[in-house]
PDB file of C-alpha atoms in Angstrom:
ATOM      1  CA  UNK Y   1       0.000   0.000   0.000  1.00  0.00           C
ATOM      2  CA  UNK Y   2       1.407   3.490  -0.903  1.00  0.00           C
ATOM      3  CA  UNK Y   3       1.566   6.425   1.199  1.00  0.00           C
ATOM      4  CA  UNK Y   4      -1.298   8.931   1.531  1.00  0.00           C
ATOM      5  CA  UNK Y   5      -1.141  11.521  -0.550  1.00  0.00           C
ATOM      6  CA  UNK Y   6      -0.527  15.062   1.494  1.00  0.00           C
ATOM      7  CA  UNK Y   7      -1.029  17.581  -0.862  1.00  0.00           C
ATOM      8  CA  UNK Y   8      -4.260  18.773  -2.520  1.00  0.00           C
ATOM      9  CA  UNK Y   9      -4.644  18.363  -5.973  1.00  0.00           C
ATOM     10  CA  UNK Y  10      -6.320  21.170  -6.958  1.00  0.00           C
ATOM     11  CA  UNK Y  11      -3.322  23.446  -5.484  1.00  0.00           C
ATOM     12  CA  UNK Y  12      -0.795  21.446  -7.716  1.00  0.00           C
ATOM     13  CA  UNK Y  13      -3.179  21.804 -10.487  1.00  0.00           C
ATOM     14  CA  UNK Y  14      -3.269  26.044  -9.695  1.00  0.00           C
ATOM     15  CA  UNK Y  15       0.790  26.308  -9.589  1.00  0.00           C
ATOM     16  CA  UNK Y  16       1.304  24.051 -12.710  1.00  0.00           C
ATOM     17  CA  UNK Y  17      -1.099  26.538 -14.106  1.00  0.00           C
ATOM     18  CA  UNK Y  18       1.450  29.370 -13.303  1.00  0.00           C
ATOM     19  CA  UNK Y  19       4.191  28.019 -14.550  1.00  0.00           C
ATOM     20  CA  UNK Y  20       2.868  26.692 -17.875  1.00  0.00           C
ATOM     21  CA  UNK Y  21       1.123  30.422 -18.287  1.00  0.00           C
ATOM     22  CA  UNK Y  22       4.984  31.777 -17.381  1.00  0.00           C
ATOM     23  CA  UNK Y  23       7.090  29.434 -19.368  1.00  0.00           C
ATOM     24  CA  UNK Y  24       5.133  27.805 -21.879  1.00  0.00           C
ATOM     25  CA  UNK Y  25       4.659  24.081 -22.666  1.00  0.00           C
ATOM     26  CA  UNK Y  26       7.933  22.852 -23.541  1.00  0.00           C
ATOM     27  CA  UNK Y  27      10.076  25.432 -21.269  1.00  0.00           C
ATOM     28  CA  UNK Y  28       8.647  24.155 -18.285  1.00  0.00           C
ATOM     29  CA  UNK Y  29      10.030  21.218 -16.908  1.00  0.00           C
ATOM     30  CA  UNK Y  30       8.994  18.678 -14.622  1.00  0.00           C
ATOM     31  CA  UNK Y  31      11.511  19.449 -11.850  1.00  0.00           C
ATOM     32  CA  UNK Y  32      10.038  23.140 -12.590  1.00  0.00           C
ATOM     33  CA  UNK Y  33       6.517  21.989 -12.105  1.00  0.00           C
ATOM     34  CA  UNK Y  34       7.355  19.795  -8.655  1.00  0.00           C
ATOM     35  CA  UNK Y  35       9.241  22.595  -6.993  1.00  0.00           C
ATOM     36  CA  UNK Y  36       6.849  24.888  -7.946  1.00  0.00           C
ATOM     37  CA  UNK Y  37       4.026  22.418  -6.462  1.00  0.00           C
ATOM     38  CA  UNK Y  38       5.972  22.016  -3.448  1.00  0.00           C
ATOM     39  CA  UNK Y  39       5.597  17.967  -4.110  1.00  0.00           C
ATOM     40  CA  UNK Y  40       8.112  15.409  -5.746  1.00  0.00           C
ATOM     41  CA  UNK Y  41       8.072  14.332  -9.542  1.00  0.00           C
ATOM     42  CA  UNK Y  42       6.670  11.070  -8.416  1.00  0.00           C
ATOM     43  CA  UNK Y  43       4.113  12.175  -6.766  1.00  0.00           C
ATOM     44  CA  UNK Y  44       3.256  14.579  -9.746  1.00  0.00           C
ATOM     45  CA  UNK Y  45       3.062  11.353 -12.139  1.00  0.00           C
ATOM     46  CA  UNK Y  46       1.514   9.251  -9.261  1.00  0.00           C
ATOM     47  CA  UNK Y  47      -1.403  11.871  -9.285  1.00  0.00           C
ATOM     48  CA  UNK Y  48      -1.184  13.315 -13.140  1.00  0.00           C
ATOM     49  CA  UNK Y  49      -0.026  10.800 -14.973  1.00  0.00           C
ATOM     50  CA  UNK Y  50       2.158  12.624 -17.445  1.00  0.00           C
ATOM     51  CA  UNK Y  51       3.021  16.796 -17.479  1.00  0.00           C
ATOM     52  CA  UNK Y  52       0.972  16.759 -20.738  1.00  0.00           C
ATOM     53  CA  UNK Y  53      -1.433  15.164 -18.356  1.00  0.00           C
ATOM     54  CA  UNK Y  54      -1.198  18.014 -15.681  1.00  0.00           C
ATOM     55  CA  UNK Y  55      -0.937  20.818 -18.196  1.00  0.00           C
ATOM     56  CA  UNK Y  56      -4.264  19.433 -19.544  1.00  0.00           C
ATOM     57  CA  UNK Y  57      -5.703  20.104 -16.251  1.00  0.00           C
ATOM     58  CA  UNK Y  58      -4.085  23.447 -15.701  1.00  0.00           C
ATOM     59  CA  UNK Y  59      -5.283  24.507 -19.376  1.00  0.00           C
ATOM     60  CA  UNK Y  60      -9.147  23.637 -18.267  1.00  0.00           C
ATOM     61  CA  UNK Y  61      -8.586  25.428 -15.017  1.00  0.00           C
ATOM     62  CA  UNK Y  62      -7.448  28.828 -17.049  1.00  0.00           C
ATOM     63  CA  UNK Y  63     -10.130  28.584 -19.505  1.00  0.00           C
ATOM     64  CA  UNK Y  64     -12.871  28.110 -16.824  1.00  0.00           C
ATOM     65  CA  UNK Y  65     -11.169  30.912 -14.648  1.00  0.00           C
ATOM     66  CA  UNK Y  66     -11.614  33.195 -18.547  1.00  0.00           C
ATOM     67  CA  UNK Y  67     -15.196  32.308 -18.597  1.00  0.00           C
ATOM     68  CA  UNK Y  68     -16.371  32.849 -14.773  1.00  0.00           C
ATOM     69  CA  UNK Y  69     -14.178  36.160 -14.849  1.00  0.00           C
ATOM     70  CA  UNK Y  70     -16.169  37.224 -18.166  1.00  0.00           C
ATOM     71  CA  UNK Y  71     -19.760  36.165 -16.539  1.00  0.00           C
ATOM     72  CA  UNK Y  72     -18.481  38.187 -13.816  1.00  0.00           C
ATOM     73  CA  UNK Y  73     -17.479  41.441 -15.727  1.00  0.00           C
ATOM     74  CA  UNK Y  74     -19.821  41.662 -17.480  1.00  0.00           C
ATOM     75  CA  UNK Y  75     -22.450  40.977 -14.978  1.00  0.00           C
ATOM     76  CA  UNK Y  76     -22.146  44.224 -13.476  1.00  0.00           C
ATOM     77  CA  UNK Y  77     -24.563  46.878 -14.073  1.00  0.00           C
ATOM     78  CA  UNK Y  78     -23.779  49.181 -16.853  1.00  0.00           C
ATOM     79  CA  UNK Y  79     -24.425  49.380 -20.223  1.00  0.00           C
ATOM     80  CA  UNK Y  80     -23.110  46.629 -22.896  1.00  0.00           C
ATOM     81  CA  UNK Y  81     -20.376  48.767 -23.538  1.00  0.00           C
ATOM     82  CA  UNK Y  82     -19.594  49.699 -20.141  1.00  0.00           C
ATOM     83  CA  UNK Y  83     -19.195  46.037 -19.131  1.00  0.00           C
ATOM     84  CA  UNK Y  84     -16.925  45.617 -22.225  1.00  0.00           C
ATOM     85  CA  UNK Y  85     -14.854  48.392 -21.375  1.00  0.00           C
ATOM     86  CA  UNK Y  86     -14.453  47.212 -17.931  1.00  0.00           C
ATOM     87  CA  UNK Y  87     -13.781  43.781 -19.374  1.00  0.00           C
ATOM     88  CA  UNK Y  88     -11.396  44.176 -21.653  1.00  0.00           C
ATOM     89  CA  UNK Y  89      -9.051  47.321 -19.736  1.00  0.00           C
ATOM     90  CA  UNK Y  90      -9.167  45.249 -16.217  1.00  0.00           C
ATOM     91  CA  UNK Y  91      -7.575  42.391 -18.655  1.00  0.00           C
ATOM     92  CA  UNK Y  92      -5.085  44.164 -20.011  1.00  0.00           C
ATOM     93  CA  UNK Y  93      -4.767  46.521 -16.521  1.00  0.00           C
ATOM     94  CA  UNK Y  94      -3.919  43.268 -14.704  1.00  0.00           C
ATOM     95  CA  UNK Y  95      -1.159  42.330 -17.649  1.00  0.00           C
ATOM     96  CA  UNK Y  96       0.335  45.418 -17.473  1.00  0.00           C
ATOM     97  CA  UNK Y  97       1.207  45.629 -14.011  1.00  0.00           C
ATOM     98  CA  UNK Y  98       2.578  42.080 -13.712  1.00  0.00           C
ATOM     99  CA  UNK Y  99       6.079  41.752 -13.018  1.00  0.00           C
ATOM    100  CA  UNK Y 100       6.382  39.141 -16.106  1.00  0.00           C
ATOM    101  CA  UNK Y 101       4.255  39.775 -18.162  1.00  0.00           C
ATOM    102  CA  UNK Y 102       2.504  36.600 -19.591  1.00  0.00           C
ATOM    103  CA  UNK Y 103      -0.146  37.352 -21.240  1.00  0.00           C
ATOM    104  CA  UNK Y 104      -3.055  35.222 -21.974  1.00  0.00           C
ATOM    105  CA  UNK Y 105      -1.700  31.032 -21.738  1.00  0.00           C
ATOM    106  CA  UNK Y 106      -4.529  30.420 -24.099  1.00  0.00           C
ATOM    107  CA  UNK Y 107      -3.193  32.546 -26.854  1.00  0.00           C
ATOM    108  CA  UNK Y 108       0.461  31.495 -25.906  1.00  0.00           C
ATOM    109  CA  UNK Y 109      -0.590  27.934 -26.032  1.00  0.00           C
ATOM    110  CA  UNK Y 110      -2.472  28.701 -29.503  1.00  0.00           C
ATOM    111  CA  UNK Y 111       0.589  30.562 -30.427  1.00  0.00           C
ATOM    112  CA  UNK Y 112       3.276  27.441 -29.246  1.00  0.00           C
ATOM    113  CA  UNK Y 113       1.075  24.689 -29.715  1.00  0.00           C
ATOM    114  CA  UNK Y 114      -2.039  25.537 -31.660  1.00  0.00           C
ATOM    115  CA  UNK Y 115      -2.501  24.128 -35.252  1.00  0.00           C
ATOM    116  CA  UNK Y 116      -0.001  21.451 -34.215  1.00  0.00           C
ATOM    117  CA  UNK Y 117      -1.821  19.072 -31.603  1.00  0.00           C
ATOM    118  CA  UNK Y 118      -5.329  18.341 -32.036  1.00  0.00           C
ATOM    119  CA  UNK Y 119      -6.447  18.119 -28.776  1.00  0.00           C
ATOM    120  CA  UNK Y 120      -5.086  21.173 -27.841  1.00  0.00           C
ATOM    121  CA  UNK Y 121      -6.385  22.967 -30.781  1.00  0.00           C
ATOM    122  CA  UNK Y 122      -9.914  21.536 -29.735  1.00  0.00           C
ATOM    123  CA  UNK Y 123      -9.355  22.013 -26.239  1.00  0.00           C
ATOM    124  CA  UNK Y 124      -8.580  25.918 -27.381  1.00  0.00           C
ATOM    125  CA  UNK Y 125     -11.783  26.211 -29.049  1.00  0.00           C
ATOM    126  CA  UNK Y 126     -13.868  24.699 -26.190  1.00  0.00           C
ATOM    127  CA  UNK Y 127     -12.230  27.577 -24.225  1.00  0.00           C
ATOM    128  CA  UNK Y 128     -12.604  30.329 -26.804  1.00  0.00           C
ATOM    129  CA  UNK Y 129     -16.250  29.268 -27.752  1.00  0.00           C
ATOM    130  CA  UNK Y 130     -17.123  29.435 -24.214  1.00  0.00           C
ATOM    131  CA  UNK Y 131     -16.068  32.839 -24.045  1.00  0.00           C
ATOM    132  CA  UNK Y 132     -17.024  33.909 -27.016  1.00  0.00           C
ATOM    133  CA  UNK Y 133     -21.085  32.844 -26.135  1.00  0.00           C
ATOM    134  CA  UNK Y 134     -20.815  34.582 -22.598  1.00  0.00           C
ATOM    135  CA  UNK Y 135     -19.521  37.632 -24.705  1.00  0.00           C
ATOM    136  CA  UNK Y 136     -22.455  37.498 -27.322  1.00  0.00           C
ATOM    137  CA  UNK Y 137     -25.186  36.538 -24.375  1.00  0.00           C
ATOM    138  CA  UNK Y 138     -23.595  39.753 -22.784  1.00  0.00           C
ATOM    139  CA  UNK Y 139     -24.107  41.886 -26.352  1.00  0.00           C
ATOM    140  CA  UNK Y 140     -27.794  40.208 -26.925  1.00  0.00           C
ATOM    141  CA  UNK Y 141     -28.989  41.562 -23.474  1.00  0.00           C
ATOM    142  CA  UNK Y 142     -27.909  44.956 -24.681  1.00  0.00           C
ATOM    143  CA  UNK Y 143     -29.757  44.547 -27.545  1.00  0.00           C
ATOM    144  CA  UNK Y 144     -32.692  43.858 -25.505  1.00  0.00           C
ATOM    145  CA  UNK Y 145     -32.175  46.513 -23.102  1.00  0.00           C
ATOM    146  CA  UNK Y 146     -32.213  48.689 -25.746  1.00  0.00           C
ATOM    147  CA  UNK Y 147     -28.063  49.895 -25.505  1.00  0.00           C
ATOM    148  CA  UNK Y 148     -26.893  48.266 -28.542  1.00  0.00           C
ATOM    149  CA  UNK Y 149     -28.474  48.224 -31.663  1.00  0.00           C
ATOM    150  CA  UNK Y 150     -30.934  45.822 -33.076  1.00  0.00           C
ATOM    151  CA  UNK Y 151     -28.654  45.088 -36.178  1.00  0.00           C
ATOM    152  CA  UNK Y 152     -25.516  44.139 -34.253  1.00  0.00           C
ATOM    153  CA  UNK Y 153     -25.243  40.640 -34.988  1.00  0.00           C
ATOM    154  CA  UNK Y 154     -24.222  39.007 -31.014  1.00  0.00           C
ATOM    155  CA  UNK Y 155     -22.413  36.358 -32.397  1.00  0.00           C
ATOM    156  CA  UNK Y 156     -19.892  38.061 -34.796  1.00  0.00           C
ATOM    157  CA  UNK Y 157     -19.407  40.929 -32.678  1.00  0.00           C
ATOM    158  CA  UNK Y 158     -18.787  38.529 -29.904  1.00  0.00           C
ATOM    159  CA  UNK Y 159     -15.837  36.879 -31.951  1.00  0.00           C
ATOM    160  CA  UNK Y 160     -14.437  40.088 -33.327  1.00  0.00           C
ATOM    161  CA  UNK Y 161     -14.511  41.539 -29.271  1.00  0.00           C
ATOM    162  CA  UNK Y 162     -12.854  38.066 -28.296  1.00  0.00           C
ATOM    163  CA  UNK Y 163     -10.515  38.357 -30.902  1.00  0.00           C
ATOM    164  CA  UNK Y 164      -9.459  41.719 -30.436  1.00  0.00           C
ATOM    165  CA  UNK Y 165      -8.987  40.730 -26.641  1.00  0.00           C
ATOM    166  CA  UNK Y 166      -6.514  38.053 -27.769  1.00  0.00           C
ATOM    167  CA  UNK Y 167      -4.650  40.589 -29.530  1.00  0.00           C
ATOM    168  CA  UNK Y 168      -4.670  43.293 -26.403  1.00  0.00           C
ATOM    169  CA  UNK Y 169      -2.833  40.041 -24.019  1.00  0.00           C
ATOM    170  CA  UNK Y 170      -0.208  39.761 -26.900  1.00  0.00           C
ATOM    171  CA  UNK Y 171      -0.231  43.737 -27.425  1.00  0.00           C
ATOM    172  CA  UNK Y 172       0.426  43.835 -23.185  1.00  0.00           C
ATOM    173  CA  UNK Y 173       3.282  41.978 -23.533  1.00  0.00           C
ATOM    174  CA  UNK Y 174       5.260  45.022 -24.926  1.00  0.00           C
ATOM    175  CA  UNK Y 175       2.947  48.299 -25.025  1.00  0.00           C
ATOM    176  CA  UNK Y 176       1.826  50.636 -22.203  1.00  0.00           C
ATOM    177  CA  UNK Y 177      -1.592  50.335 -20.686  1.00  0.00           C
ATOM    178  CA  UNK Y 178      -2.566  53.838 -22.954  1.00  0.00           C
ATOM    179  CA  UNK Y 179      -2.117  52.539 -25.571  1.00  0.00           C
ATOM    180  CA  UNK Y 180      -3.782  49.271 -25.022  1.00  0.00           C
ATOM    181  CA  UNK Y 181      -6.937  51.619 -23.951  1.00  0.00           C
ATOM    182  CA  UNK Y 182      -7.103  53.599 -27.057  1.00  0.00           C
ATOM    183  CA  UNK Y 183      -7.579  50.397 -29.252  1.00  0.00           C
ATOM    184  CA  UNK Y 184     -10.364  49.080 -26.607  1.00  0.00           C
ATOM    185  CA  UNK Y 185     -12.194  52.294 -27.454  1.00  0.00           C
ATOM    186  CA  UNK Y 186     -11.984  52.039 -30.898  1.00  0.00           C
ATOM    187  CA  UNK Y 187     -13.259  48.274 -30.362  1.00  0.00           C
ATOM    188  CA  UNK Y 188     -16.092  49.508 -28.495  1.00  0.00           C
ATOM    189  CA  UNK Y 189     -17.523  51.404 -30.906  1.00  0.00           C
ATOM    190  CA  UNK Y 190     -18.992  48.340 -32.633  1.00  0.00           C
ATOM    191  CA  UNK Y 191     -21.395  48.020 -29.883  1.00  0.00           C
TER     192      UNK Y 191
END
C-alpha cells in the first residue's frame, strides 16, 4: 500500500497553471513543475499521470477561470459597452502591471502549440467558444435593453470583441496600458 497523498490536488493543479502560463509548454520542466508544487516528480506522475497530463488540467482550469471572470465582468450593471470596457481594460490593466508579463496562456498555447496538436487545438476552441457565447449573451442583453443596436449581430461581434482581446494580451506583452486603452475604445464602438 502506498503512502497517503498530502497535498491537494487542486493546489498542484493552480501552480502548474502558473508556470505553464509563465514558461510555456515545452520550457517548463517537470523538476520546474514539482518545486513549484511544493511535491516530488513522483508524486506529480503518481497523481497526473504525465506533465501533458497536468498541463491538460491546468489549461481547463485557465479557460474556466476566462469564462467565470467574463460572466463576472460583465455581470455588473452598466451598459453593454460599459461592461466591455471594464472587461477588456481590467484584462489588459492586470497584464500590465505584472512583473512578467505573460499574457493570456490560451493565446500562448495557440501561439506554441495551436494548429499542431489536435487536442489542444480543440481544447482551445472549447475555451474560446465558451467565451465567445458569454460575450455574445452579454451583447444580446444589450440589444434587448435597448443599448446596442438591433442590427448588431451578437455572435460576430462577440468573436471580433474576443478576438481583439486576444490581440490586447499579446499587445500587453510590450505596449503601455494607454495605448492598449485607445484600441479598446476604438473596439467599443462596434457596440
Amino acid at each position: 500500500m502506498g503512502r497517503p497523498r498530502n497535498f491537494e490536488a487542486d493546489t498542484v493543479v493552480e501552480r502548474a497553471m502558473e508556470e505553464f502560463w509563465t514558461h510555456g509548454y515545452a520550457n517548463t520542466s517537470p523538476a520546474q513543475l514539482a518545486e513549484a508544487a511544493g511535491v516530488g516528480k513522483g508524486s506529480l506522475y503518481n497523481t497526473f499521470g504525465s506533465k501533458r497530463q497536468l498541463f491538460d488540467q491546468a489549461l481547463t482550469r485557465y479557460g474556466r477561470m476566462g469564462a467565470e471572470l467574463a460572466e463576472e465582468i460583465l455581470s455588473r450593471p452598466g451598459t453593454t459597452r460599459e461592461c466591455f470596457g471594464a472587461y477588456l481594460r481590467e484584462t489588459v490593466d492586470s497584464d500590465v502591471a505584472q512583473p512578467v508579463r505573460r499574457g493570456c496562456m490560451a493565446v500562448n498555447t495557440a501561439a506554441e502549440l495551436g494548429g499542431h496538436d489536435v487536442e489542444i487545438t480543440c481544447a482551445l476552441r472549447a475555451i474560446e467558444e465558451r467565451i465567445v457565447a458569454v460575450l455574445a449573451a452579454r451583447i444580446d442583453q444589450g440589444r434587448r435593453d435597448g443599448d446596442v443596436s438591433s442590427d448588431v449581430d451578437p455572435q460576430a461581434t462577440a468573436e471580433f470583441l474576443m478576438n481583439t482581446g486576444a490581440g490586447l494580451r499579446i499587445m500587453a506583452k510590450t505596449n503601455d496600458a494607454r495605448a492598449l486603452h485607445r484600441i479598446i475604445d476604438i473596439a467599443l464602438t462596434t457596440l
